[in-house]
Every structure is written in C-alpha cells, then in structure tokens.
PDB file of C-alpha atoms and ligand atoms in Angstrom:
ATOM      1  CA  UNK A1362       5.921  57.288 -10.933  1.00 48.00           C
ATOM      2  CA  UNK A1363       5.923  53.507 -11.202  1.00 52.00           C
ATOM      3  CA  UNK A1364       4.076  51.569 -13.879  1.00 72.00           C
ATOM      4  CA  UNK A1365       3.674  54.562 -16.063  1.00 76.00           C
ATOM      5  CA  UNK A1366       2.552  53.372 -19.503  1.00 89.00           C
ATOM      6  CA  UNK A1367       1.973  56.207 -21.919  1.00 93.00           C
ATOM      7  CA  UNK A1368       1.108  59.851 -22.367  1.00 94.00           C
ATOM      8  CA  UNK A1369      -1.159  61.340 -25.035  1.00 94.00           C
ATOM      9  CA  UNK A1370      -1.627  64.953 -26.001  1.00 94.00           C
ATOM     10  CA  UNK A1371      -5.295  65.716 -26.523  1.00 95.00           C
ATOM     11  CA  UNK A1372      -4.517  69.405 -26.985  1.00 93.00           C
ATOM     12  CA  UNK A1373      -7.345  71.557 -25.675  1.00 93.00           C
ATOM     13  CA  UNK A1374      -9.060  68.413 -24.313  1.00 96.00           C
ATOM     14  CA  UNK A1375      -6.103  67.754 -22.050  1.00 97.00           C
ATOM     15  CA  UNK A1376      -3.043  65.628 -21.456  1.00 97.00           C
ATOM     16  CA  UNK A1377      -3.774  61.950 -20.920  1.00 97.00           C
ATOM     17  CA  UNK A1378      -1.496  59.995 -18.605  1.00 97.00           C
ATOM     18  CA  UNK A1379      -2.024  56.255 -18.827  1.00 97.00           C
ATOM     19  CA  UNK A1380      -0.942  53.986 -15.992  1.00 97.00           C
ATOM     20  CA  UNK A1381      -1.153  50.228 -15.564  1.00 96.00           C
ATOM     21  CA  UNK A1382      -3.980  49.585 -13.127  1.00 95.00           C
ATOM     22  CA  UNK A1383      -6.120  50.767 -10.239  1.00 95.00           C
ATOM     23  CA  UNK A1384      -3.260  50.774  -7.761  1.00 94.00           C
ATOM     24  CA  UNK A1385      -1.000  52.913  -9.916  1.00 96.00           C
ATOM     25  CA  UNK A1386      -3.924  55.174 -10.722  1.00 96.00           C
ATOM     26  CA  UNK A1387      -4.352  55.872  -7.018  1.00 96.00           C
ATOM     27  CA  UNK A1388      -0.613  56.497  -6.743  1.00 96.00           C
ATOM     28  CA  UNK A1389      -0.705  58.878  -9.703  1.00 97.00           C
ATOM     29  CA  UNK A1390      -3.594  60.786  -8.120  1.00 97.00           C
ATOM     30  CA  UNK A1391      -1.803  60.996  -4.797  1.00 97.00           C
ATOM     31  CA  UNK A1392       1.396  62.256  -6.478  1.00 97.00           C
ATOM     32  CA  UNK A1393      -0.651  64.849  -8.397  1.00 98.00           C
ATOM     33  CA  UNK A1394      -2.135  66.099  -5.154  1.00 98.00           C
ATOM     34  CA  UNK A1395       1.220  66.175  -3.354  1.00 98.00           C
ATOM     35  CA  UNK A1396       2.866  68.129  -6.193  1.00 98.00           C
ATOM     36  CA  UNK A1397      -0.003  70.633  -6.573  1.00 98.00           C
ATOM     37  CA  UNK A1398      -0.184  71.270  -2.827  1.00 98.00           C
ATOM     38  CA  UNK A1399       3.580  71.791  -2.546  1.00 98.00           C
ATOM     39  CA  UNK A1400       3.619  74.161  -5.505  1.00 98.00           C
ATOM     40  CA  UNK A1401       0.693  76.186  -4.198  1.00 98.00           C
ATOM     41  CA  UNK A1402       2.174  76.475  -0.716  1.00 98.00           C
ATOM     42  CA  UNK A1403       5.533  77.562  -2.168  1.00 98.00           C
ATOM     43  CA  UNK A1404       3.891  80.201  -4.309  1.00 98.00           C
ATOM     44  CA  UNK A1405       0.950  81.396  -2.251  1.00 97.00           C
ATOM     45  CA  UNK A1406       1.488  80.039   1.254  1.00 98.00           C
ATOM     46  CA  UNK A1407      -1.520  77.709   1.161  1.00 98.00           C
ATOM     47  CA  UNK A1408      -3.278  75.234  -1.095  1.00 98.00           C
ATOM     48  CA  UNK A1409      -6.988  74.842  -1.852  1.00 98.00           C
ATOM     49  CA  UNK A1410      -8.222  71.649  -3.503  1.00 98.00           C
ATOM     50  CA  UNK A1411     -11.530  70.015  -4.321  1.00 98.00           C
ATOM     51  CA  UNK A1412     -11.944  66.264  -4.089  1.00 98.00           C
ATOM     52  CA  UNK A1413     -14.240  64.051  -6.111  1.00 97.00           C
ATOM     53  CA  UNK A1414     -16.748  61.464  -5.034  1.00 90.00           C
ATOM     54  CA  UNK A1415     -16.959  57.913  -6.243  1.00 82.00           C
ATOM     55  CA  UNK A1416     -14.813  54.848  -5.728  1.00 82.00           C
ATOM     56  CA  UNK A1417     -11.616  55.916  -7.512  1.00 79.00           C
ATOM     57  CA  UNK A1418     -10.584  58.732  -5.162  1.00 82.00           C
ATOM     58  CA  UNK A1419     -11.234  56.498  -2.216  1.00 88.00           C
ATOM     59  CA  UNK A1420      -8.152  54.443  -3.084  1.00 93.00           C
ATOM     60  CA  UNK A1421      -6.112  57.644  -3.200  1.00 96.00           C
ATOM     61  CA  UNK A1422      -7.437  58.484   0.277  1.00 95.00           C
ATOM     62  CA  UNK A1423      -6.365  55.086   1.601  1.00 95.00           C
ATOM     63  CA  UNK A1424      -2.832  55.766   0.336  1.00 96.00           C
ATOM     64  CA  UNK A1425      -2.732  59.250   1.813  1.00 97.00           C
ATOM     65  CA  UNK A1426      -3.538  57.808   5.231  1.00 95.00           C
ATOM     66  CA  UNK A1427      -0.427  55.573   5.184  1.00 96.00           C
ATOM     67  CA  UNK A1428       2.794  56.535   6.926  1.00 95.00           C
ATOM     68  CA  UNK A1429       4.559  56.647   3.583  1.00 95.00           C
ATOM     69  CA  UNK A1430       2.332  59.378   2.154  1.00 97.00           C
ATOM     70  CA  UNK A1431       0.951  61.251   5.166  1.00 96.00           C
ATOM     71  CA  UNK A1432       4.134  63.151   5.886  1.00 96.00           C
ATOM     72  CA  UNK A1433       4.496  64.402   2.317  1.00 97.00           C
ATOM     73  CA  UNK A1434       1.753  67.018   2.628  1.00 98.00           C
ATOM     74  CA  UNK A1435       1.753  70.102   4.846  1.00 98.00           C
ATOM     75  CA  UNK A1436      -1.819  69.554   5.998  1.00 98.00           C
ATOM     76  CA  UNK A1437      -1.762  72.689   8.156  1.00 98.00           C
ATOM     77  CA  UNK A1438      -1.831  74.833   5.011  1.00 98.00           C
ATOM     78  CA  UNK A1439      -4.357  72.866   3.011  1.00 98.00           C
ATOM     79  CA  UNK A1440      -8.066  73.605   2.518  1.00 98.00           C
ATOM     80  CA  UNK A1441     -10.286  70.791   1.219  1.00 98.00           C
ATOM     81  CA  UNK A1442     -13.607  71.238  -0.598  1.00 98.00           C
ATOM     82  CA  UNK A1443     -15.638  68.785  -2.670  1.00 98.00           C
ATOM     83  CA  UNK A1444     -16.661  69.101  -6.311  1.00 98.00           C
ATOM     84  CA  UNK A1445     -20.036  67.598  -5.590  1.00 98.00           C
ATOM     85  CA  UNK A1446     -22.125  65.967  -2.927  1.00 98.00           C
ATOM     86  CA  UNK A1447     -25.126  63.746  -2.430  1.00 97.00           C
ATOM     87  CA  UNK A1448     -27.998  65.055  -0.332  1.00 97.00           C
ATOM     88  CA  UNK A1449     -27.242  62.838   2.675  1.00 97.00           C
ATOM     89  CA  UNK A1450     -25.834  63.548   6.132  1.00 96.00           C
ATOM     90  CA  UNK A1451     -22.074  63.505   6.670  1.00 96.00           C
ATOM     91  CA  UNK A1452     -22.358  60.165   8.528  1.00 96.00           C
ATOM     92  CA  UNK A1453     -24.059  58.476   5.563  1.00 96.00           C
ATOM     93  CA  UNK A1454     -21.872  55.912   3.657  1.00 94.00           C
ATOM     94  CA  UNK A1455     -22.689  57.688   0.372  1.00 94.00           C
ATOM     95  CA  UNK A1456     -21.577  61.118   1.521  1.00 96.00           C
ATOM     96  CA  UNK A1457     -18.470  62.086  -0.491  1.00 97.00           C
ATOM     97  CA  UNK A1458     -17.042  64.308   2.231  1.00 97.00           C
ATOM     98  CA  UNK A1459     -17.890  61.844   5.018  1.00 97.00           C
ATOM     99  CA  UNK A1460     -16.168  59.087   3.072  1.00 96.00           C
ATOM    100  CA  UNK A1461     -12.945  61.105   2.677  1.00 97.00           C
ATOM    101  CA  UNK A1462     -13.011  62.246   6.301  1.00 97.00           C
ATOM    102  CA  UNK A1463     -13.343  58.657   7.459  1.00 96.00           C
ATOM    103  CA  UNK A1464     -10.790  57.333   4.992  1.00 95.00           C
ATOM    104  CA  UNK A1465      -7.959  59.788   5.579  1.00 96.00           C
ATOM    105  CA  UNK A1466      -8.770  63.308   6.727  1.00 97.00           C
ATOM    106  CA  UNK A1467      -9.444  62.059  10.269  1.00 97.00           C
ATOM    107  CA  UNK A1468      -5.956  60.509  10.291  1.00 95.00           C
ATOM    108  CA  UNK A1469      -3.930  63.568   9.237  1.00 97.00           C
ATOM    109  CA  UNK A1470      -3.138  66.882  10.926  1.00 96.00           C
ATOM    110  CA  UNK A1471      -5.548  69.068   8.976  1.00 98.00           C
ATOM    111  CA  UNK A1472      -7.322  71.735  11.065  1.00 98.00           C
ATOM    112  CA  UNK A1473     -11.084  70.993  11.170  1.00 97.00           C
ATOM    113  CA  UNK A1474     -11.851  74.552  10.005  1.00 98.00           C
ATOM    114  CA  UNK A1475     -10.003  73.813   6.745  1.00 98.00           C
ATOM    115  CA  UNK A1476     -12.214  70.885   5.827  1.00 98.00           C
ATOM    116  CA  UNK A1477     -15.293  72.160   3.987  1.00 98.00           C
ATOM    117  CA  UNK A1478     -18.099  69.655   3.486  1.00 98.00           C
ATOM    118  CA  UNK A1479     -21.435  70.747   2.021  1.00 98.00           C
ATOM    119  CA  UNK A1480     -23.955  71.515   4.766  1.00 97.00           C
ATOM    120  CA  UNK A1481     -26.467  68.875   3.778  1.00 96.00           C
ATOM    121  CA  UNK A1482     -28.528  69.437   6.888  1.00 91.00           C
ATOM    122  CA  UNK A1483     -29.685  72.887   5.691  1.00 90.00           C
ATOM    123  CA  UNK A1484     -33.138  73.076   4.123  1.00 91.00           C
ATOM    124  CA  UNK A1485     -33.919  73.596   1.339  1.00 95.00           C
ATOM    125  CA  UNK A1486     -30.955  72.240  -0.692  1.00 96.00           C
ATOM    126  CA  UNK A1487     -30.633  75.635  -2.424  1.00 96.00           C
ATOM    127  CA  UNK A1488     -29.756  77.123   0.985  1.00 97.00           C
ATOM    128  CA  UNK A1489     -26.913  74.615   1.273  1.00 97.00           C
ATOM    129  CA  UNK A1490     -25.706  75.659  -2.214  1.00 98.00           C
ATOM    130  CA  UNK A1491     -25.691  79.329  -1.194  1.00 97.00           C
ATOM    131  CA  UNK A1492     -23.945  78.432   2.054  1.00 97.00           C
ATOM    132  CA  UNK A1493     -21.233  76.576   0.097  1.00 98.00           C
ATOM    133  CA  UNK A1494     -20.661  79.674  -1.991  1.00 97.00           C
ATOM    134  CA  UNK A1495     -20.185  81.576   1.279  1.00 97.00           C
ATOM    135  CA  UNK A1496     -17.587  79.008   2.402  1.00 97.00           C
ATOM    136  CA  UNK A1497     -15.801  79.493  -0.901  1.00 97.00           C
ATOM    137  CA  UNK A1498     -15.901  83.284  -0.513  1.00 96.00           C
ATOM    138  CA  UNK A1499     -14.489  83.063   3.001  1.00 96.00           C
ATOM    139  CA  UNK A1500     -11.486  81.106   1.756  1.00 97.00           C
ATOM    140  CA  UNK A1501     -10.936  82.794  -1.598  1.00 96.00           C
ATOM    141  CA  UNK A1502     -11.808  86.309  -0.406  1.00 90.00           C
ATOM    142  CA  UNK A1503     -12.585  88.951  -2.965  1.00 72.00           C
ATOM    143  CA  UNK A1504     -11.483  86.894  -5.937  1.00 75.00           C
ATOM    144  CA  UNK A1505     -13.999  87.164  -8.788  1.00 87.00           C
ATOM    145  CA  UNK A1506     -14.109  83.394  -9.102  1.00 95.00           C
ATOM    146  CA  UNK A1507     -12.577  80.794  -6.795  1.00 97.00           C
ATOM    147  CA  UNK A1508      -9.319  79.638  -8.317  1.00 97.00           C
ATOM    148  CA  UNK A1509      -8.639  76.160  -6.945  1.00 98.00           C
ATOM    149  CA  UNK A1510      -5.074  74.905  -7.045  1.00 98.00           C
ATOM    150  CA  UNK A1511      -6.394  71.466  -7.988  1.00 98.00           C
ATOM    151  CA  UNK A1512      -9.825  70.008  -8.623  1.00 98.00           C
ATOM    152  CA  UNK A1513     -10.170  66.232  -8.868  1.00 98.00           C
ATOM    153  CA  UNK A1514     -13.068  64.946 -10.961  1.00 98.00           C
ATOM    154  CA  UNK A1515     -14.411  61.538 -11.943  1.00 97.00           C
ATOM    155  CA  UNK A1516     -16.675  60.588 -14.829  1.00 97.00           C
ATOM    156  CA  UNK A1517     -19.748  58.443 -14.804  1.00 96.00           C
ATOM    157  CA  UNK A1518     -20.454  56.001 -17.634  1.00 95.00           C
ATOM    158  CA  UNK A1519     -23.205  58.428 -18.774  1.00 97.00           C
ATOM    159  CA  UNK A1520     -20.650  61.206 -19.209  1.00 98.00           C
ATOM    160  CA  UNK A1521     -21.448  63.125 -16.010  1.00 98.00           C
ATOM    161  CA  UNK A1522     -18.772  64.758 -13.974  1.00 98.00           C
ATOM    162  CA  UNK A1523     -19.060  66.204 -10.482  1.00 98.00           C
ATOM    163  CA  UNK A1524     -22.900  66.234 -10.334  1.00 98.00           C
ATOM    164  CA  UNK A1525     -23.369  67.737 -13.786  1.00 98.00           C
ATOM    165  CA  UNK A1526     -25.617  65.097 -15.355  1.00 98.00           C
ATOM    166  CA  UNK A1527     -26.615  64.885 -19.028  1.00 98.00           C
ATOM    167  CA  UNK A1528     -29.362  67.386 -19.839  1.00 97.00           C
ATOM    168  CA  UNK A1529     -29.069  69.337 -16.581  1.00 97.00           C
ATOM    169  CA  UNK A1530     -29.403  73.124 -16.646  1.00 97.00           C
ATOM    170  CA  UNK A1531     -26.415  73.242 -14.329  1.00 98.00           C
ATOM    171  CA  UNK A1532     -24.123  72.399 -17.286  1.00 98.00           C
ATOM    172  CA  UNK A1533     -24.825  75.828 -18.744  1.00 98.00           C
ATOM    173  CA  UNK A1534     -24.859  77.760 -15.472  1.00 97.00           C
ATOM    174  CA  UNK A1535     -22.967  81.004 -15.881  1.00 96.00           C
ATOM    175  CA  UNK A1536     -23.611  82.854 -12.641  1.00 95.00           C
ATOM    176  CA  UNK A1537     -23.965  80.592  -9.598  1.00 96.00           C
ATOM    177  CA  UNK A1538     -20.865  78.830  -8.286  1.00 97.00           C
ATOM    178  CA  UNK A1539     -22.818  76.023  -6.672  1.00 98.00           C
ATOM    179  CA  UNK A1540     -26.127  74.410  -7.641  1.00 98.00           C
ATOM    180  CA  UNK A1541     -28.517  72.035  -5.929  1.00 98.00           C
ATOM    181  CA  UNK A1542     -31.075  70.168  -8.005  1.00 98.00           C
ATOM    182  CA  UNK A1543     -32.866  66.887  -8.385  1.00 97.00           C
ATOM    183  CA  UNK A1544     -31.228  64.484 -10.817  1.00 96.00           C
ATOM    184  CA  UNK A1545     -34.309  62.924 -12.406  1.00 93.00           C
ATOM    185  CA  UNK A1546     -32.869  59.564 -13.295  1.00 93.00           C
ATOM    186  CA  UNK A1547     -31.456  59.086  -9.776  1.00 95.00           C
ATOM    187  CA  UNK A1548     -34.497  60.604  -8.068  1.00 95.00           C
ATOM    188  CA  UNK A1549     -31.910  62.189  -5.815  1.00 96.00           C
ATOM    189  CA  UNK A1550     -30.748  65.657  -4.984  1.00 97.00           C
ATOM    190  CA  UNK A1551     -27.171  66.538  -5.775  1.00 98.00           C
ATOM    191  CA  UNK A1552     -25.030  69.563  -5.042  1.00 98.00           C
ATOM    192  CA  UNK A1553     -22.290  70.540  -7.450  1.00 98.00           C
ATOM    193  CA  UNK A1554     -19.732  73.136  -8.330  1.00 98.00           C
ATOM    194  CA  UNK A1555     -20.595  74.686 -11.695  1.00 98.00           C
ATOM    195  CA  UNK A1556     -18.532  75.033 -14.883  1.00 98.00           C
ATOM    196  CA  UNK A1557     -17.395  78.627 -14.161  1.00 98.00           C
ATOM    197  CA  UNK A1558     -15.721  77.387 -10.967  1.00 98.00           C
ATOM    198  CA  UNK A1559     -14.355  74.161 -12.493  1.00 98.00           C
ATOM    199  CA  UNK A1560     -12.922  76.120 -15.394  1.00 98.00           C
ATOM    200  CA  UNK A1561     -11.284  78.763 -13.215  1.00 98.00           C
ATOM    201  CA  UNK A1562      -9.002  76.200 -11.575  1.00 98.00           C
ATOM    202  CA  UNK A1563      -5.245  76.222 -11.953  1.00 98.00           C
ATOM    203  CA  UNK A1564      -5.340  72.493 -12.533  1.00 98.00           C
ATOM    204  CA  UNK A1565      -8.087  69.923 -13.054  1.00 98.00           C
ATOM    205  CA  UNK A1566      -7.300  66.216 -12.822  1.00 98.00           C
ATOM    206  CA  UNK A1567      -9.825  63.622 -13.941  1.00 98.00           C
ATOM    207  CA  UNK A1568      -9.211  60.210 -12.454  1.00 98.00           C
ATOM    208  CA  UNK A1569     -10.792  57.432 -14.498  1.00 97.00           C
ATOM    209  CA  UNK A1570     -10.232  53.712 -14.108  1.00 97.00           C
ATOM    210  CA  UNK A1571     -11.586  50.391 -15.352  1.00 96.00           C
ATOM    211  CA  UNK A1572     -12.876  48.966 -18.607  1.00 97.00           C
ATOM    212  CA  UNK A1573     -16.400  50.128 -17.801  1.00 97.00           C
ATOM    213  CA  UNK A1574     -15.234  53.682 -18.505  1.00 97.00           C
ATOM    214  CA  UNK A1575     -13.529  52.952 -21.853  1.00 98.00           C
ATOM    215  CA  UNK A1576     -16.526  53.856 -23.977  1.00 98.00           C
ATOM    216  CA  UNK A1577     -17.334  57.123 -22.236  1.00 98.00           C
ATOM    217  CA  UNK A1578     -13.683  58.194 -22.188  1.00 98.00           C
ATOM    218  CA  UNK A1579     -13.548  57.606 -25.924  1.00 98.00           C
ATOM    219  CA  UNK A1580     -16.702  59.714 -26.375  1.00 98.00           C
ATOM    220  CA  UNK A1581     -15.351  62.540 -24.209  1.00 98.00           C
ATOM    221  CA  UNK A1582     -11.923  62.747 -25.821  1.00 98.00           C
ATOM    222  CA  UNK A1583     -12.450  61.550 -29.398  1.00 97.00           C
ATOM    223  CA  UNK A1584     -16.134  62.385 -29.963  1.00 97.00           C
ATOM    224  CA  UNK A1585     -17.836  65.560 -31.144  1.00 97.00           C
ATOM    225  CA  UNK A1586     -18.360  68.299 -28.635  1.00 97.00           C
ATOM    226  CA  UNK A1587     -21.805  68.095 -26.987  1.00 98.00           C
ATOM    227  CA  UNK A1588     -21.677  69.251 -23.406  1.00 98.00           C
ATOM    228  CA  UNK A1589     -25.387  68.672 -22.748  1.00 98.00           C
ATOM    229  CA  UNK A1590     -25.019  65.024 -23.766  1.00 98.00           C
ATOM    230  CA  UNK A1591     -21.505  64.526 -22.326  1.00 98.00           C
ATOM    231  CA  UNK A1592     -21.100  67.028 -19.473  1.00 98.00           C
ATOM    232  CA  UNK A1593     -17.484  66.085 -18.726  1.00 98.00           C
ATOM    233  CA  UNK A1594     -16.634  67.916 -21.983  1.00 98.00           C
ATOM    234  CA  UNK A1595     -17.633  71.224 -20.414  1.00 98.00           C
ATOM    235  CA  UNK A1596     -14.457  71.102 -18.290  1.00 98.00           C
ATOM    236  CA  UNK A1597     -11.824  73.129 -20.049  1.00 97.00           C
ATOM    237  CA  UNK A1598      -9.906  75.329 -17.622  1.00 97.00           C
ATOM    238  CA  UNK A1599      -9.567  78.739 -19.271  1.00 94.00           C
ATOM    239  CA  UNK A1600      -6.159  79.440 -17.798  1.00 95.00           C
ATOM    240  CA  UNK A1601      -5.149  76.179 -16.231  1.00 97.00           C
ATOM    241  CA  UNK A1602      -3.973  72.658 -16.877  1.00 98.00           C
ATOM    242  CA  UNK A1603      -6.268  69.719 -17.684  1.00 98.00           C
ATOM    243  CA  UNK A1604      -4.929  66.234 -17.092  1.00 98.00           C
ATOM    244  CA  UNK A1605      -6.603  62.863 -17.392  1.00 98.00           C
ATOM    245  CA  UNK A1606      -5.177  60.156 -15.134  1.00 98.00           C
ATOM    246  CA  UNK A1607      -6.488  56.904 -16.597  1.00 97.00           C
ATOM    247  CA  UNK A1608      -5.591  53.239 -16.459  1.00 97.00           C
ATOM    248  CA  UNK A1609      -4.939  51.011 -19.415  1.00 96.00           C
ATOM    249  CA  UNK A1610      -8.413  49.466 -19.288  1.00 97.00           C
ATOM    250  CA  UNK A1611     -10.177  52.859 -19.417  1.00 97.00           C
ATOM    251  CA  UNK A1612      -7.815  54.023 -22.214  1.00 97.00           C
ATOM    252  CA  UNK A1613      -8.439  51.023 -24.418  1.00 96.00           C
ATOM    253  CA  UNK A1614     -10.645  52.727 -26.989  1.00 97.00           C
ATOM    254  CA  UNK A1615      -8.788  56.011 -27.286  1.00 97.00           C
ATOM    255  CA  UNK A1616      -8.128  56.741 -30.941  1.00 94.00           C
ATOM    256  CA  UNK A1617      -4.835  58.525 -30.441  1.00 89.00           C
ATOM    257  CA  UNK A1618      -3.510  55.531 -28.621  1.00 80.00           C
ATOM    258  CA  UNK A1619      -4.603  53.179 -31.365  1.00 70.00           C
ATOM    259  CA  UNK A1620      -2.976  55.409 -33.985  1.00 62.00           C
ATOM    260  CA  UNK A1621       0.288  55.580 -32.078  1.00 60.00           C
ATOM    261  CA  UNK A1622       0.421  51.835 -31.594  1.00 56.00           C
ATOM    262  CA  UNK A1623      -0.462  50.992 -35.201  1.00 46.00           C
TER     263      UNK A1623
HETATM  264  C1  6PG R 689     -20.202  61.203  -7.333  1.00 84.82           C
HETATM  265  C2  6PG R 689     -19.212  61.859  -8.203  1.00 84.82           C
HETATM  266  C3  6PG R 689     -19.169  61.386  -9.599  1.00 84.82           C
HETATM  267  C4  6PG R 689     -18.075  60.354  -9.723  1.00 84.82           C
HETATM  268  C5  6PG R 689     -18.285  59.505 -10.944  1.00 84.82           C
HETATM  269  C6  6PG R 689     -17.253  58.421 -11.082  1.00 84.82           C
HETATM  270  O1  6PG R 689     -20.293  61.647  -6.216  1.00 84.82           O
HETATM  271  O2  6PG R 689     -20.836  60.288  -7.784  1.00 84.82           O
HETATM  272  O3  6PG R 689     -18.657  62.962  -7.865  1.00 84.82           O
HETATM  273  O4  6PG R 689     -18.993  62.379 -10.532  1.00 84.82           O
HETATM  274  O5  6PG R 689     -16.842  60.932  -9.704  1.00 84.82           O
HETATM  275  O6  6PG R 689     -19.580  58.944 -10.879  1.00 84.82           O
HETATM  276  O7  6PG R 689     -17.354  57.591  -9.980  1.00 84.82           O
HETATM  277  P1  6PG R 689     -16.368  56.323  -9.822  1.00 84.82           P
HETATM  278  O8  6PG R 689     -15.006  56.859  -9.588  1.00 84.82           O
HETATM  279  O9  6PG R 689     -16.922  55.614  -8.632  1.00 84.82           O
HETATM  280  O10 6PG R 689     -16.485  55.543 -11.069  1.00 84.82           O
END
C-alpha cells in the first residue's frame, strides 16, 4: 500500500492504520475490500459485505469503478448490503445505496439480486427494517446472527456510526438486527444495522478522514467508554477483527501516536 504512514495497536479498540491523505485512504479501503472478498470467496465460496454512507466511501467507489480495480474483485460472488440508510428513495442524492450504485455498482458485473438496498418505499419505516432483516436471513440462512465478511463504517463528528446516534435506544438494542427510528436532531428517519449484527462480523473497518474528525477519533480511541455518548465505541466485534483506516489529519490527536513520536 502506498503512502502508508504508521500503525498503532489500540488492543480491544482495534488496530489503527494511518495513511497520508484522502486519496490513500480510499486506496486503503479498496485494498481492504479486495482482500476480504478474496479471502471469503476462497474459504466460503462467496463474500458478503456492508458498505457505509457518507463522503469517504464514495472515493473508494470511484476507485473501484476504474479499470485498474474493477477486475480485482469477483463480483459474481459478492453480496452487498449497507450499514445504514436515510429514509429517501434510491434515486435521491442522499441515499447511501443509490450513491454507491451510481458510483460503481452499475459499472461492475454484480448480479442485481446480490445488491441489497433498504426498501425505503415501504411504509412505515419499521416495515422496511423488518424487510431488511428478511433480506439478511435469505442470504445468511439459518445462521443465528448474520456474520458479514466485512462491514465498512464511518464516524460522524458527534461520535455516531452507521445510524446509531448519541442517546438512541438503538445503541443498546439486543434483539432486532435492523432498526428504523427518527433521529431527533436531524428530524429525519434513519435505518441502521444494530450492534449485535455489527459485532458479529468477521471484520469491521472504520474509514475516517480529515482534520474535522481528529477530536472525535481521539474521544473514541483514547477516551473513557461511554457508548450512549459515543456510539462508535459500541463496535467491538466479539470474534472478529477491528481496523481503523485513518488519514494523518484525523489521527493528529491520538495519544498513542503522540507517545510514540515523543
Ligand atoms: C451516513 C453514515 C454515517 C457516516 C458518517 C461519516 O449515512 O451518514 O452512514 O455514519 O458514515 O457520518 O460520514 P463522512 O464519511 O461523510 O464523514
């Protein structure tokens, strides 16, 4: 991987891989996806991943659509879900799935039946959450919990991840795999996978870039544990790998980095 800068061991909070900038962050995310998909296909004959919303994964999508990257994934054996979604139609510019479909999934040979957006046309939103659980069951079969090969996540500057926002009941959900609820401060409905599903994954990769995320990343990794205040801290795969792909700007306040450099 080019422009690799540093790697920090945050023990149970994960392994932190620091790269130079936004471009190399997108490359690191794409390489993580390529490796996880290849490994899953070699071991189980198919790969199931969940993508994140937000701006950071969009750059990864742009890379995956290029000739250089497209041929490095066996799209015919890949299933794609999303960690969370906004309550808007697929055609809407803010729709996470729609964005990924337009950016790269439309340009690769992935069977349409293996692309699993939330059904945001179903009313009420809870029905769409139940329907998404059905889609998960269809793909994962009788497994007690869906075990994704890779889940990509982002973090918001308020500490949210997927659509688990500070103070939301969803952070402590133990039973449902998918929730739909109104995020008060956004006055918007969001759908999200819940912690039991996130934490059942074989690998979770946070992708965090830019100086605007430095403070929250420091809180998540160096701060006390308070999942209601900082929901990204709830992500701790029970039997899987947790990696943070971050750029230098986002890593600026990390204490372990400061200690190592001192
Ligand atoms: C969403 C997300 C959300 C996102 C973070 C970071 O749909 O909003 O899933 O959790 O990943 O807000 O977004 P950026 O990568 O744009 O900073």
